Amino acid sequence: MSEKILAYDLGTGGVKASVYNQKGISLSESFISYETNYPKSGYHEQNPLDWWNAVVSSTKSLIQQKPSIQKDIVCIAVSGHSLGVIPVGAVGSEYNLLCNQVPIWSDSRAGAQAKKFFKNISSAEWYSTTGNGFPPPHYSIFKIMWFKKHFPDLYHKTDKFIGTKDYINFRMTGKIFTDFSYASGSGVYDLKAWHYKKEYIENADVLENKLPEIIPSAEIIGTLLPKVAEELGLSSSVRVVCGGVDNACMALGAGCIEEGISYTSLGSSAWIAVSGHNPIIDLYHKPYVFTHCIPGMFVSSAAIFSAGSSFRWLRDTVCRNFLDEDDPYDAMTSLGSQSQIGANKLIFNPSLAGGSSLDKSPNIKGGFIGLHLGHTQGDLIRATLEGVCLNLKVALDVMDSYIDLSKDMLIVGGGAKSQFWRSLFADVYNKNIIQTNIDQEAGSLGAAVLAGVGIGLWEDYSFVKSLHQVKSKTQPVKENHDKYATIHSLFKRISDTQSDIGDMIEQIEW
């Protein structure tokens, strides 16, 4: 039998199931989407049953595509979107999900709980300990506090509050664990001590036993329950490893397994992440840090919240004339490439989803600066692409000030498909932009590697580097970079001003 691994990339927009062979090659994949609900301002919710149904459907689709793989799958691993809070009842119940709508990573409803927490704990001390650089209400502990405040009966019935991929693991095995990478987004995890911090848990007034036990990402937690095996169409002997948070799995899949190796992820949101044996803690810019899936390492990142989503917004509002094209984005970038560097003195700030820790204020609004009657559709397109690059350059400068980053920068995600956009990144970053065959598969591959190491199929994590084959290398043009350096200085000044304006807008009673 040729042993194969089933990896799930449980993302915000859907789950992708992929099958890998013993050489780490993806043989087949299937994607099933699900919805996010926005019932109130700050509320971003999903239904965990939708995740599970998507897991089942994607698995069946894979087997239908390649029936021969069914008997060969020996291990499963899940990469899951971060900061999830799923309340489950007493372990041993059949389907003991206690809430069908749960807050996901971007949910910020727990502002009052965060404010209460920081009455007794310094926010600077908390960040320095946890590395949790997003606005605090996003983190799990504050969402748990919110449940306790607004749904006390549910809180008391809850045996454990668990993460997204941990819920899928529980459905598969009946076992509840989390790993170090996911636990590091709990808001009560001490990065350097590698465990929950009792003082923070007590300050949150949450029972410690409601948090899951932490084990290594590659540790086997169990095998498929018989009913689940039947539902998935797999053998009940299939093992399940603990898996990891999406940021850490993507870093692993991107080959960030040594000190100072970095990558840019260019999807709906975007970030620059770097691996290292020490977390990058900066009280001003607040990079967010997750424990790596690799023992003893960390993944430090700085993000912008609207990258590909800004380009999609442009397509759906300003560039609807491209919607009938076979690939609207290709057609748009082709037109944008005809504009000049700086888009005829038009600058776009992509903060359409609010500000990250890189910004002066979370209330910053996006916008085109310098717009006049002479600007064309092509200028707006180029300015949007450049604006994402310029904003991520702020993240790059933060990371580069702590770790001497390589001259080569791997780029992954949907935006990496555009050669023109890659050339802009090369010129703005002043780095060689590398695209490999892994491309959008980094998260899935990272999960697969955890499974392979967990069952001894692969000796260690270094195996992942051999899987990357360079498809393109885009080098910077010095003359272009010099121009972008001037534009970037202006971009940062504009960004600060937009933050101030955003604060004023938020203070107005409309």
Short mmCIF file of C-alpha atoms in Angstrom, two decimals:
data_model
loop_
_atom_site.label_atom_id
_atom_site.label_comp_id
_atom_site.label_asym_id
_atom_site.label_seq_id
_atom_site.Cartn_x
_atom_site.Cartn_y
_atom_site.Cartn_z
CA MET A 1 0.00 0.00 0.00
CA SER A 2 1.22 3.52 -0.85
CA GLU A 3 0.58 5.55 2.31
CA LYS A 4 -1.13 8.89 1.79
CA ILE A 5 -1.98 11.87 3.96
CA LEU A 6 -5.21 13.85 4.03
CA ALA A 7 -4.73 17.52 4.92
CA TYR A 8 -7.46 20.08 5.57
CA ASP A 9 -6.88 23.83 5.28
CA LEU A 10 -9.81 25.21 7.29
CA GLY A 11 -9.89 28.83 6.17
CA THR A 12 -12.20 31.77 6.74
CA GLY A 13 -13.91 31.32 3.38
CA GLY A 14 -14.00 27.53 3.19
CA VAL A 15 -12.12 24.28 3.64
CA LYS A 16 -9.69 22.79 1.16
CA ALA A 17 -9.02 19.08 1.40
CA SER A 18 -5.83 17.76 -0.21
CA VAL A 19 -4.27 14.32 -0.54
CA TYR A 20 -0.47 13.98 -0.46
CA ASN A 21 1.68 11.01 -1.34
CA GLN A 22 4.87 9.82 0.37
CA LYS A 23 6.93 12.28 -1.67
CA GLY A 24 4.90 15.24 -0.40
CA ILE A 25 3.21 15.77 -3.77
CA SER A 26 -0.41 16.91 -3.83
CA LEU A 27 -2.43 14.42 -5.85
CA SER A 28 -5.89 15.95 -5.64
CA GLU A 29 -7.80 18.68 -3.86
CA SER A 30 -11.35 19.82 -3.27
CA PHE A 31 -12.67 23.13 -1.93
CA ILE A 32 -16.03 23.73 -0.23
CA SER A 33 -17.02 27.24 0.84
CA TYR A 34 -19.15 28.44 3.76
CA GLU A 35 -20.58 31.75 4.88
CA THR A 36 -19.63 34.31 7.50
CA ASN A 37 -22.52 36.14 9.18
CA TYR A 38 -22.35 39.76 10.33
CA PRO A 39 -25.43 40.25 12.57
CA LYS A 40 -24.11 43.39 14.29
CA SER A 41 -21.18 45.76 14.03
CA GLY A 42 -18.09 43.87 15.21
CA TYR A 43 -19.84 40.48 15.11
CA HIS A 44 -18.24 38.01 12.65
CA GLU A 45 -19.77 34.57 13.10
CA GLN A 46 -19.66 31.13 11.51
CA ASN A 47 -21.42 27.85 12.18
CA PRO A 48 -19.04 25.01 13.17
CA LEU A 49 -21.51 22.56 11.63
CA ASP A 50 -20.80 24.24 8.30
CA TRP A 51 -17.09 23.49 8.79
CA TRP A 52 -17.82 19.86 9.51
CA ASN A 53 -20.21 19.47 6.59
CA ALA A 54 -17.57 21.04 4.34
CA VAL A 55 -14.96 18.60 5.65
CA VAL A 56 -17.27 15.67 4.87
CA SER A 57 -18.23 16.98 1.43
CA SER A 58 -14.66 17.80 0.40
CA THR A 59 -13.48 14.36 1.51
CA LYS A 60 -16.17 12.60 -0.47
CA SER A 61 -15.32 14.76 -3.48
CA LEU A 62 -11.66 13.73 -3.26
CA ILE A 63 -12.59 10.06 -3.13
CA GLN A 64 -14.91 10.46 -6.10
CA GLN A 65 -12.10 12.09 -8.06
CA LYS A 66 -9.59 9.36 -7.18
CA PRO A 67 -11.29 6.28 -5.71
CA SER A 68 -7.93 4.51 -5.39
CA ILE A 69 -6.79 6.86 -2.60
CA GLN A 70 -9.57 5.78 -0.23
CA LYS A 71 -7.77 2.73 1.14
CA ASP A 72 -4.33 4.43 1.20
CA ILE A 73 -5.06 7.35 3.55
CA VAL A 74 -3.38 6.66 6.90
CA CYS A 75 -3.26 10.03 8.66
CA ILE A 76 -5.12 13.34 8.84
CA ALA A 77 -4.01 16.82 9.91
CA VAL A 78 -5.89 20.12 10.02
CA SER A 79 -4.70 23.71 9.70
CA GLY A 80 -7.34 26.03 11.18
CA HIS A 81 -8.07 29.76 11.17
CA SER A 82 -7.05 31.32 14.44
CA LEU A 83 -8.67 32.78 17.56
CA GLY A 84 -11.78 30.64 17.37
CA VAL A 85 -13.95 29.98 20.44
CA ILE A 86 -16.25 26.97 20.18
CA PRO A 87 -18.09 25.90 23.36
CA VAL A 88 -18.56 22.12 23.68
CA GLY A 89 -20.30 20.21 26.44
CA ALA A 90 -19.11 17.27 28.51
CA VAL A 91 -16.68 15.08 26.60
CA GLY A 92 -18.32 11.83 25.59
CA SER A 93 -21.57 13.29 24.29
CA GLU A 94 -22.20 12.48 20.65
CA TYR A 95 -22.60 15.95 19.17
CA ASN A 96 -22.13 18.33 22.06
CA LEU A 97 -21.70 21.64 20.28
CA LEU A 98 -23.44 24.19 22.52
CA CYS A 99 -23.66 27.13 20.13
CA ASN A 100 -24.31 27.14 16.38
CA GLN A 101 -22.95 30.63 15.76
CA VAL A 102 -19.47 31.31 17.13
CA PRO A 103 -17.10 34.29 16.84
CA ILE A 104 -14.22 33.85 14.39
CA TRP A 105 -10.79 35.51 14.42
CA SER A 106 -11.97 38.88 13.07
CA ASP A 107 -14.82 39.23 15.60
CA SER A 108 -14.27 42.23 17.89
CA ARG A 109 -17.38 42.21 20.09
CA ALA A 110 -15.45 41.70 23.34
CA GLY A 111 -14.22 45.28 23.73
CA ALA A 112 -15.80 45.73 27.18
CA GLN A 113 -14.22 42.48 28.37
CA ALA A 114 -10.77 43.57 27.19
CA LYS A 115 -11.20 46.90 28.95
CA LYS A 116 -12.10 45.09 32.18
CA PHE A 117 -9.11 42.75 31.85
CA PHE A 118 -6.64 45.62 31.50
CA LYS A 119 -7.80 47.33 34.67
CA ASN A 120 -5.49 44.98 36.55
CA ILE A 121 -2.99 43.93 33.88
CA SER A 122 -0.77 46.33 31.94
CA SER A 123 -1.53 46.07 28.22
CA ALA A 124 2.19 46.49 27.46
CA GLU A 125 3.09 43.66 29.83
CA TRP A 126 0.34 41.49 28.34
CA TYR A 127 1.55 42.05 24.78
CA SER A 128 5.18 41.47 25.75
CA THR A 129 4.20 38.16 27.36
CA THR A 130 1.73 36.84 24.80
CA GLY A 131 2.87 38.44 21.54
CA ASN A 132 -0.82 39.01 20.78
CA GLY A 133 -0.52 42.03 18.50
CA PHE A 134 -4.04 42.22 17.08
CA PRO A 135 -6.48 44.54 18.87
CA PRO A 136 -7.14 42.60 22.13
CA PRO A 137 -10.89 41.92 21.63
CA HIS A 138 -9.98 39.54 18.79
CA TYR A 139 -8.26 37.11 21.16
CA SER A 140 -9.95 34.03 22.55
CA ILE A 141 -9.95 34.78 26.28
CA PHE A 142 -11.94 37.98 25.82
CA LYS A 143 -14.53 36.15 23.70
CA ILE A 144 -14.84 33.56 26.48
CA MET A 145 -15.34 36.37 28.97
CA TRP A 146 -18.06 37.73 26.66
CA PHE A 147 -19.84 34.35 26.66
CA LYS A 148 -19.68 34.26 30.46
CA LYS A 149 -21.14 37.76 30.72
CA HIS A 150 -23.95 37.38 28.18
CA PHE A 151 -24.67 33.63 28.29
CA PRO A 152 -23.79 32.46 31.81
CA ASP A 153 -25.75 29.21 31.48
CA LEU A 154 -23.86 28.30 28.32
CA TYR A 155 -20.57 29.17 30.02
CA HIS A 156 -21.29 26.85 32.95
CA LYS A 157 -22.41 24.03 30.64
CA THR A 158 -19.25 24.33 28.57
CA ASP A 159 -16.65 21.70 29.30
CA LYS A 160 -14.05 23.26 26.99
CA PHE A 161 -13.75 26.29 24.74
CA ILE A 162 -11.77 25.07 21.75
CA GLY A 163 -10.37 26.35 18.45
CA THR A 164 -11.52 25.74 14.91
CA LYS A 165 -9.26 22.86 13.94
CA ASP A 166 -9.57 21.41 17.46
CA TYR A 167 -13.33 21.18 16.94
CA ILE A 168 -12.78 19.22 13.72
CA ASN A 169 -10.31 16.96 15.54
CA PHE A 170 -12.87 16.42 18.30
CA ARG A 171 -15.57 15.47 15.80
CA MET A 172 -13.14 13.00 14.25
CA THR A 173 -11.70 11.38 17.37
CA GLY A 174 -13.79 12.35 20.39
CA LYS A 175 -10.58 13.77 21.95
CA ILE A 176 -10.03 17.40 22.97
CA PHE A 177 -6.55 18.88 22.73
CA THR A 178 -4.95 21.94 21.25
CA ASP A 179 -1.38 22.55 20.16
CA PHE A 180 1.14 25.21 21.14
CA SER A 181 0.59 27.26 17.98
CA TYR A 182 -3.18 27.57 18.48
CA ALA A 183 -2.87 28.08 22.25
CA SER A 184 -0.55 31.02 21.64
CA GLY A 185 -3.54 32.95 20.31
CA SER A 186 -5.61 32.38 23.44
CA GLY A 187 -4.65 35.67 25.09
CA VAL A 188 -3.46 33.86 28.21
CA TYR A 189 -0.42 32.02 26.83
CA ASP A 190 3.14 32.87 27.90
CA LEU A 191 5.25 32.56 24.75
CA LYS A 192 8.60 32.05 26.44
CA ALA A 193 7.28 29.79 29.21
CA TRP A 194 5.35 27.62 26.70
CA HIS A 195 2.20 27.30 28.80
CA TYR A 196 -0.93 29.14 29.92
CA LYS A 197 -0.29 31.97 32.36
CA LYS A 198 -2.32 31.36 35.51
CA GLU A 199 -2.33 35.04 36.53
CA TYR A 200 -4.02 36.05 33.27
CA ILE A 201 -6.61 33.29 33.48
CA GLU A 202 -7.51 34.30 37.04
CA ASN A 203 -7.70 37.96 36.02
CA ALA A 204 -10.16 36.99 33.27
CA ASP A 205 -12.24 35.16 35.91
CA VAL A 206 -12.37 32.08 33.69
CA LEU A 207 -11.88 28.54 34.99
CA GLU A 208 -8.57 27.16 33.75
CA ASN A 209 -10.06 23.72 33.20
CA LYS A 210 -12.27 25.19 30.46
CA LEU A 211 -9.15 25.59 28.29
CA PRO A 212 -7.88 22.56 26.33
CA GLU A 213 -4.68 20.69 27.19
CA ILE A 214 -1.70 21.67 25.01
CA ILE A 215 0.33 19.05 23.10
CA PRO A 216 2.79 19.22 20.15
CA SER A 217 1.33 19.86 16.69
CA ALA A 218 2.59 16.56 15.26
CA GLU A 219 1.39 14.39 18.15
CA ILE A 220 -1.22 11.75 17.32
CA ILE A 221 -4.41 12.36 19.33
CA GLY A 222 -6.37 9.31 18.21
CA THR A 223 -8.02 7.47 15.34
CA LEU A 224 -11.30 8.10 13.53
CA LEU A 225 -14.43 7.18 15.44
CA PRO A 226 -16.26 4.34 13.64
CA LYS A 227 -19.29 6.49 12.77
CA VAL A 228 -17.05 9.27 11.50
CA ALA A 229 -14.95 6.88 9.44
CA GLU A 230 -18.14 5.66 7.78
CA GLU A 231 -19.32 9.22 7.19
CA LEU A 232 -16.02 10.20 5.57
CA GLY A 233 -15.62 6.95 3.68
CA LEU A 234 -12.31 6.14 5.36
CA SER A 235 -10.90 3.41 7.60
CA SER A 236 -11.36 3.74 11.36
CA SER A 237 -7.62 3.03 11.68
CA VAL A 238 -6.76 6.44 10.17
CA ARG A 239 -4.77 8.46 12.70
CA VAL A 240 -5.28 12.15 13.43
CA VAL A 241 -2.50 14.49 14.56
CA CYS A 242 -3.17 17.65 16.53
CA GLY A 243 -2.37 20.05 13.66
CA GLY A 244 -1.76 23.78 13.94
CA VAL A 245 -3.00 27.33 13.54
CA ASP A 246 -3.10 28.57 9.95
CA ASN A 247 -0.26 31.08 10.34
CA ALA A 248 2.12 28.44 11.69
CA CYS A 249 1.07 25.77 9.17
CA MET A 250 1.50 28.22 6.31
CA ALA A 251 4.95 29.16 7.59
CA LEU A 252 5.88 25.48 7.72
CA GLY A 253 4.51 24.86 4.23
CA ALA A 254 6.33 27.94 2.94
CA GLY A 255 9.62 26.48 4.16
CA CYS A 256 10.11 28.95 7.02
CA ILE A 257 11.83 26.40 9.22
CA GLU A 258 15.09 28.22 9.98
CA GLU A 259 16.08 31.49 11.61
CA GLY A 260 15.14 34.58 9.59
CA ILE A 261 13.33 32.91 6.69
CA SER A 262 10.31 34.95 5.66
CA TYR A 263 7.44 34.98 3.21
CA THR A 264 4.66 37.29 2.06
CA SER A 265 1.11 35.94 2.03
CA LEU A 266 -1.07 37.78 -0.45
CA GLY A 267 -4.72 36.85 -0.11
CA SER A 268 -7.83 38.72 1.01
CA SER A 269 -5.67 40.02 3.85
CA ALA A 270 -1.89 39.98 3.64
CA TRP A 271 1.08 39.66 5.94
CA ILE A 272 4.81 39.21 6.15
CA ALA A 273 5.91 36.44 8.47
CA VAL A 274 9.35 35.41 9.66
CA SER A 275 10.46 32.34 11.57
CA GLY A 276 12.88 32.52 14.47
CA HIS A 277 13.92 31.08 17.80
CA ASN A 278 12.77 34.25 19.54
CA PRO A 279 9.50 36.15 19.11
CA ILE A 280 9.67 39.65 17.64
CA ILE A 281 8.12 41.95 20.25
CA ASP A 282 7.76 45.63 19.41
CA LEU A 283 5.55 47.73 21.67
CA TYR A 284 4.99 50.37 18.98
CA HIS A 285 4.15 48.33 15.87
CA LYS A 286 3.06 45.21 17.77
CA PRO A 287 3.83 42.34 15.39
CA TYR A 288 1.60 39.41 16.25
CA VAL A 289 3.36 36.21 17.22
CA PHE A 290 2.31 32.58 17.16
CA THR A 291 4.30 29.66 18.43
CA HIS A 292 5.55 27.72 15.40
CA CYS A 293 4.46 24.16 14.71
CA ILE A 294 8.17 23.36 14.92
CA PRO A 295 9.19 22.92 18.57
CA GLY A 296 11.30 25.77 19.92
CA MET A 297 10.42 28.28 17.21
CA PHE A 298 8.05 31.19 16.64
CA VAL A 299 6.33 32.87 13.71
CA SER A 300 6.24 36.65 13.98
CA SER A 301 4.05 38.56 11.54
CA ALA A 302 2.81 42.00 10.62
CA ALA A 303 -0.37 42.30 8.60
CA ILE A 304 -2.73 44.50 6.66
CA PHE A 305 -6.39 43.54 6.76
CA SER A 306 -7.44 44.37 3.19
CA ALA A 307 -5.15 43.38 0.32
CA GLY A 308 -6.82 41.14 -2.25
CA SER A 309 -10.16 42.27 -0.83
CA SER A 310 -9.25 45.87 -1.81
CA PHE A 311 -8.58 44.71 -5.36
CA ARG A 312 -11.86 42.77 -5.34
CA TRP A 313 -13.68 45.89 -4.10
CA LEU A 314 -12.17 47.83 -7.01
CA ARG A 315 -13.35 45.15 -9.44
CA ASP A 316 -16.89 45.12 -8.07
CA THR A 317 -17.35 48.89 -7.85
CA VAL A 318 -15.05 50.82 -10.17
CA CYS A 319 -14.18 48.12 -12.72
CA ARG A 320 -17.44 46.30 -13.30
CA ASN A 321 -16.79 46.53 -17.04
CA PHE A 322 -14.23 43.72 -16.55
CA LEU A 323 -16.64 41.26 -14.90
CA ASP A 324 -17.47 39.52 -18.19
CA GLU A 325 -13.80 38.82 -18.93
CA ASP A 326 -12.51 35.25 -18.57
CA ASP A 327 -10.22 36.53 -15.81
CA PRO A 328 -11.23 40.05 -14.69
CA TYR A 329 -8.10 40.43 -12.55
CA ASP A 330 -5.77 39.66 -15.46
CA ALA A 331 -7.58 42.18 -17.61
CA MET A 332 -7.41 44.79 -14.84
CA THR A 333 -3.69 44.31 -14.16
CA SER A 334 -2.99 44.49 -17.90
CA LEU A 335 -4.64 47.92 -18.01
CA GLY A 336 -2.97 48.98 -14.76
CA SER A 337 0.46 48.09 -16.13
CA GLN A 338 0.02 50.79 -18.77
CA SER A 339 -0.03 53.48 -16.09
CA GLN A 340 3.26 54.94 -14.87
CA ILE A 341 5.07 54.39 -11.54
CA GLY A 342 3.11 56.29 -8.93
CA ALA A 343 -0.08 56.05 -11.01
CA ASN A 344 0.26 59.67 -12.16
CA LYS A 345 0.68 60.89 -8.58
CA LEU A 346 -2.24 58.89 -7.18
CA ILE A 347 -1.78 57.05 -3.89
CA PHE A 348 -4.16 54.43 -2.52
CA ASN A 349 -4.30 53.35 1.11
CA PRO A 350 -5.85 49.85 1.30
CA SER A 351 -7.24 50.16 4.83
CA LEU A 352 -10.78 49.34 3.70
CA ALA A 353 -11.17 46.88 6.59
CA GLY A 354 -9.72 49.19 9.23
CA GLY A 355 -6.26 49.49 10.65
CA SER A 356 -3.87 46.85 11.92
CA SER A 357 -1.16 47.30 14.54
CA LEU A 358 0.96 48.93 11.82
CA ASP A 359 -1.37 51.91 11.73
CA LYS A 360 -1.58 54.90 14.03
CA SER A 361 -5.25 54.11 14.66
CA PRO A 362 -7.54 51.11 14.07
CA ASN A 363 -10.10 53.67 12.84
CA ILE A 364 -8.08 54.49 9.71
CA LYS A 365 -10.13 54.53 6.52
CA GLY A 366 -8.93 53.58 3.06
CA GLY A 367 -8.92 55.99 0.17
CA PHE A 368 -7.40 57.43 -2.98
CA ILE A 369 -5.23 60.47 -2.27
CA GLY A 370 -4.45 62.98 -5.00
CA LEU A 371 -7.39 62.06 -7.24
CA HIS A 372 -8.10 64.55 -10.05
CA LEU A 373 -10.10 64.66 -13.27
CA GLY A 374 -7.17 63.52 -15.36
CA HIS A 375 -6.87 60.13 -13.68
CA THR A 376 -7.90 57.07 -15.66
CA GLN A 377 -9.25 53.67 -14.72
CA GLY A 378 -5.77 52.27 -15.32
CA ASP A 379 -4.33 54.75 -12.80
CA LEU A 380 -6.82 53.63 -10.15
CA ILE A 381 -5.93 49.99 -10.78
CA ARG A 382 -2.20 50.59 -10.57
CA ALA A 383 -2.58 52.76 -7.46
CA THR A 384 -4.53 49.97 -5.76
CA LEU A 385 -1.86 47.37 -6.51
CA GLU A 386 0.91 49.77 -5.47
CA GLY A 387 -0.94 50.72 -2.30
CA VAL A 388 -0.97 47.12 -1.07
CA CYS A 389 2.77 46.87 -1.77
CA LEU A 390 3.50 50.17 -0.02
CA ASN A 391 1.47 49.18 3.03
CA LEU A 392 3.22 45.81 3.28
CA LYS A 393 6.57 47.59 2.97
CA VAL A 394 5.79 49.10 6.38
CA ALA A 395 5.48 45.55 7.71
CA LEU A 396 8.71 44.55 5.96
CA ASP A 397 10.63 47.42 7.55
CA VAL A 398 9.43 46.39 11.02
CA MET A 399 10.56 42.78 10.50
CA ASP A 400 13.82 43.81 8.86
CA SER A 401 14.71 45.99 11.85
CA TYR A 402 14.82 42.88 14.06
CA ILE A 403 16.06 40.13 11.77
CA ASP A 404 18.40 40.38 8.79
CA LEU A 405 16.00 39.11 6.15
CA SER A 406 17.14 37.33 3.04
CA LYS A 407 17.39 39.16 -0.28
CA ASP A 408 14.88 36.62 -1.59
CA MET A 409 11.23 36.87 -0.54
CA LEU A 410 8.82 34.01 -1.21
CA ILE A 411 5.30 35.10 -2.07
CA VAL A 412 2.28 32.81 -1.68
CA GLY A 413 -1.47 33.20 -2.01
CA GLY A 414 -3.88 34.11 -4.79
CA GLY A 415 -2.27 37.47 -5.54
CA ALA A 416 1.04 35.76 -6.26
CA LYS A 417 -0.33 34.58 -9.61
CA SER A 418 0.04 38.07 -11.11
CA GLN A 419 3.47 38.65 -12.66
CA PHE A 420 2.84 42.40 -12.77
CA TRP A 421 1.97 42.53 -9.07
CA ARG A 422 5.08 40.47 -8.28
CA SER A 423 7.19 43.02 -10.18
CA LEU A 424 5.70 45.84 -8.10
CA PHE A 425 6.56 43.98 -4.90
CA ALA A 426 10.12 43.47 -6.12
CA ASP A 427 10.55 47.19 -6.81
CA VAL A 428 8.88 48.38 -3.60
CA TYR A 429 10.55 45.80 -1.34
CA ASN A 430 13.90 45.99 -3.19
CA LYS A 431 14.03 42.19 -2.95
CA ASN A 432 13.90 39.27 -5.34
CA ILE A 433 10.32 37.98 -5.34
CA ILE A 434 10.23 34.19 -5.53
CA GLN A 435 7.25 32.18 -6.71
CA THR A 436 7.37 28.41 -6.33
CA ASN A 437 5.18 25.47 -7.26
CA ILE A 438 3.64 25.50 -3.76
CA ASP A 439 1.94 28.85 -4.35
CA GLN A 440 -1.51 28.65 -2.68
CA GLU A 441 -0.86 25.25 -1.09
CA ALA A 442 1.37 26.39 1.79
CA GLY A 443 -1.24 25.91 4.54
CA SER A 444 -2.29 22.48 3.30
CA LEU A 445 1.30 21.37 2.84
CA GLY A 446 2.19 22.51 6.36
CA ALA A 447 -0.61 20.38 7.80
CA ALA A 448 0.47 17.42 5.64
CA VAL A 449 4.05 17.69 6.89
CA LEU A 450 2.81 17.60 10.49
CA ALA A 451 0.96 14.38 9.70
CA GLY A 452 3.96 12.87 7.94
CA VAL A 453 6.29 13.67 10.82
CA GLY A 454 3.70 12.52 13.34
CA ILE A 455 3.47 9.01 11.91
CA GLY A 456 7.16 8.76 11.07
CA LEU A 457 6.70 8.94 7.31
CA TRP A 458 9.19 11.84 7.24
CA GLU A 459 12.06 12.08 9.68
CA ASP A 460 11.86 15.82 10.32
CA TYR A 461 10.55 19.12 8.99
CA SER A 462 13.50 19.83 6.68
CA PHE A 463 11.77 17.64 4.11
CA VAL A 464 9.49 20.54 3.17
CA LYS A 465 12.29 22.64 1.64
CA SER A 466 12.97 20.02 -1.01
CA LEU A 467 9.37 20.29 -2.21
CA HIS A 468 9.72 23.90 -3.36
CA GLN A 469 10.66 24.37 -7.00
CA VAL A 470 11.18 27.94 -8.19
CA LYS A 471 8.76 28.92 -10.97
CA SER A 472 9.83 32.56 -11.26
CA LYS A 473 12.28 35.03 -9.76
CA THR A 474 11.43 38.71 -10.20
CA GLN A 475 14.32 41.07 -9.51
CA PRO A 476 13.96 44.72 -8.49
CA VAL A 477 14.88 47.55 -10.84
CA LYS A 478 17.01 50.07 -8.95
CA GLU A 479 15.57 53.11 -10.74
CA ASN A 480 12.04 51.95 -9.92
CA HIS A 481 12.90 51.24 -6.28
CA ASP A 482 14.38 54.72 -5.85
CA LYS A 483 11.12 56.24 -7.06
CA TYR A 484 9.07 54.00 -4.79
CA ALA A 485 11.25 54.92 -1.80
CA THR A 486 10.15 58.54 -2.20
CA ILE A 487 6.52 57.52 -2.68
CA HIS A 488 6.70 55.29 0.41
CA SER A 489 7.78 58.18 2.62
CA LEU A 490 4.75 60.11 1.43
CA PHE A 491 2.52 57.04 1.89
CA LYS A 492 3.45 56.81 5.58
CA ARG A 493 2.67 60.49 6.18
CA ILE A 494 -0.67 60.14 4.42
CA SER A 495 -1.44 57.02 6.47
CA ASP A 496 -0.92 58.87 9.75
CA THR A 497 -3.20 61.68 8.57
CA GLN A 498 -5.87 59.20 7.49
CA SER A 499 -5.70 57.65 10.95
CA ASP A 500 -6.38 61.04 12.53
CA ILE A 501 -9.29 61.63 10.15
CA GLY A 502 -10.63 58.15 10.90
CA ASP A 503 -10.65 58.93 14.62
CA MET A 504 -12.58 62.14 13.96
CA ILE A 505 -15.13 60.29 11.84
CA GLU A 506 -15.70 57.73 14.58
CA GLN A 507 -16.32 60.48 17.13
CA ILE A 508 -19.05 62.13 15.09
CA GLU A 509 -22.67 61.26 15.89
CA TRP A 510 -24.21 60.84 12.46
#
